[in-house]
Amino acid sequence: MEEGLFCKAKPVFVPGRADKPDTLAAFRCDFTAEKGETLSGTDSRNHGFGAYYGALLMRGFLGMEIPDRVQKAVRFAPRTGSLRWAKGTMDTADGRISAYWRTDGDGMRMEMSAPRGYRIEARIPREFRGCRYMTVNGENRETTEEITAGNRLSLVIPSHCGTGKA
């Protein structure tokens, strides 16, 4: 059993593999309640154990924290590492929260949306804080470590830092 679980989790943690959607989709199906918990003897039969991996993917790779429904806020703090992109959604009682980020030769792009009435608190990854300017919801501004926006955020940090144009 331990060997099987290791094999199922391994594709997510091998460098360069987490950016392949089929790897994450297959991994998710192995551990989610309705799609993978069977009595076949090939699963953990432990919903809590499987849910941990969902939280790990949302927080660790995507950077989306658990929303604060009282304060109507959600924190988005991508940890890019060697990944090139991450994308995900979370359904809440207030509506869907979605987030996406990617890095490439052009810089970094972050997109997030939350239900009406929410605010988004985003944190720029450390490796992009040295850029002088960024574009936030279509407006050019100086780069800051933290950004607070309404329920929609579109952020672009160019690879050509310091030119005054994002």
XYZ file of C-alpha atoms in Angstrom:
166
model
C 0.000 0.000 0.000
C 2.761 2.490 0.870
C 4.472 1.891 -2.452
C 1.214 2.559 -4.344
C 0.621 5.840 -2.530
C 4.179 6.941 -3.213
C 3.739 6.216 -6.908
C 0.480 8.184 -7.057
C 1.979 11.228 -5.311
C 5.352 11.104 -7.059
C 4.354 12.764 -10.386
C 3.341 15.953 -8.568
C 6.669 16.317 -6.787
C 9.055 15.456 -9.631
C 10.555 18.756 -10.958
C 9.084 19.770 -14.277
C 6.077 17.460 -14.045
C 3.616 19.634 -12.110
C 3.086 21.843 -15.167
C 1.481 18.948 -17.075
C -2.311 19.071 -16.580
C -2.754 15.326 -17.133
C -0.397 14.587 -14.228
C -2.318 16.774 -11.796
C -5.703 15.590 -13.058
C -4.743 11.935 -12.639
C -3.350 12.658 -9.199
C -6.525 14.465 -8.161
C -8.772 11.626 -9.314
C -6.816 9.178 -7.182
C -7.477 11.100 -3.976
C -10.811 12.938 -4.155
C -13.885 11.482 -2.475
C -16.422 11.159 -5.260
C -13.931 10.320 -7.974
C -11.408 8.039 -6.339
C -12.370 6.586 -2.971
C -13.432 3.058 -3.743
C -13.204 -0.238 -1.961
C -10.860 -1.707 -4.561
C -7.948 -1.865 -2.147
C -5.875 0.552 -4.233
C -6.769 3.748 -2.368
C -6.251 5.128 1.119
C -9.944 5.003 2.171
C -9.203 8.196 4.064
C -10.914 11.343 2.796
C -8.934 13.580 5.179
C -5.654 12.221 3.855
C -6.753 12.817 0.268
C -8.018 16.321 1.039
C -4.559 17.292 2.279
C -3.185 16.995 -1.245
C -5.905 19.302 -2.570
C -4.942 21.909 0.029
C -1.255 21.409 -0.786
C -1.870 22.032 -4.486
C -4.019 25.131 -3.851
C -1.677 26.727 -1.309
C 1.739 25.424 -2.243
C 1.603 25.566 -6.030
C -1.217 27.973 -6.893
C -0.793 30.278 -3.881
C -4.504 30.618 -3.044
C -5.242 30.687 0.686
C -8.516 29.703 2.375
C -10.916 32.649 1.933
C -12.041 34.685 4.943
C -15.838 34.704 4.565
C -16.331 37.094 7.498
C -13.945 39.783 6.183
C -14.789 38.857 2.567
C -11.124 38.560 1.605
C -8.938 36.025 -0.144
C -5.126 36.001 -0.194
C -3.190 35.122 -3.335
C 0.553 34.579 -2.840
C 2.071 32.444 -5.621
C 5.259 30.549 -4.852
C 6.631 30.040 -8.332
C 9.800 28.062 -7.690
C 10.620 26.195 -10.893
C 6.996 25.979 -12.046
C 5.963 27.971 -15.092
C 2.244 28.241 -14.324
C -0.610 27.170 -12.067
C -4.381 27.515 -12.365
C -7.260 26.549 -10.096
C -10.706 27.316 -8.737
C -12.376 27.018 -5.359
C -16.146 26.932 -4.929
C -17.441 28.608 -1.766
C -20.912 29.347 -0.391
C -20.437 32.911 -1.716
C -19.400 31.832 -5.223
C -16.372 30.696 -7.183
C -12.835 31.977 -6.613
C -10.380 31.439 -9.456
C -6.675 32.100 -9.772
C -4.025 31.746 -12.447
C -0.383 32.716 -12.761
C 2.380 32.108 -15.265
C 5.988 33.102 -15.748
C 7.897 33.148 -19.014
C 10.402 35.263 -20.929
C 7.929 38.174 -20.873
C 7.724 38.278 -17.048
C 4.858 37.264 -14.758
C 1.089 37.439 -15.106
C -1.346 36.916 -12.212
C -5.142 36.756 -12.626
C -7.688 36.271 -9.867
C -11.422 36.702 -9.415
C -13.603 36.356 -6.328
C -17.324 36.725 -5.597
C -18.871 40.209 -5.554
C -18.120 41.999 -2.277
C -14.766 40.253 -1.754
C -11.345 41.868 -1.904
C -8.193 40.218 -3.166
C -4.953 40.596 -1.222
C -2.061 39.600 -3.477
C 1.609 39.232 -2.643
C 4.216 39.550 -5.381
C 6.702 36.636 -5.470
C 10.135 37.642 -4.180
C 11.874 37.069 -7.507
C 9.658 39.739 -9.162
C 9.824 42.437 -6.476
C 12.915 44.031 -8.024
C 10.923 45.322 -10.980
C 10.183 49.016 -10.771
C 6.830 49.033 -12.570
C 3.894 46.693 -13.033
C 0.404 46.871 -14.512
C -2.504 46.321 -12.104
C -5.990 46.059 -13.630
C -4.790 47.942 -16.707
C -3.031 50.775 -14.832
C 0.746 51.244 -14.798
C 2.140 51.740 -11.275
C 5.224 51.223 -9.144
C 5.791 47.680 -7.956
C 4.878 46.979 -4.348
C 5.161 43.788 -2.334
C 1.437 43.675 -1.496
C -1.579 44.663 -3.594
C -5.195 44.950 -2.498
C -7.874 44.984 -5.186
C -11.621 44.541 -5.457
C -12.948 41.171 -6.547
C -10.901 41.133 -9.778
C -7.144 41.313 -10.201
C -5.075 41.311 -13.368
C -1.388 41.930 -12.767
C 1.551 41.968 -15.182
C 5.189 42.337 -14.181
C 7.431 42.623 -17.251
C 10.771 40.907 -17.652
C 12.216 44.267 -18.813
C 12.146 45.835 -15.344
C 12.685 49.514 -14.699
C 11.628 50.944 -18.065
C 8.565 52.746 -16.727
C 6.230 50.703 -18.930
C 4.777 47.373 -17.944
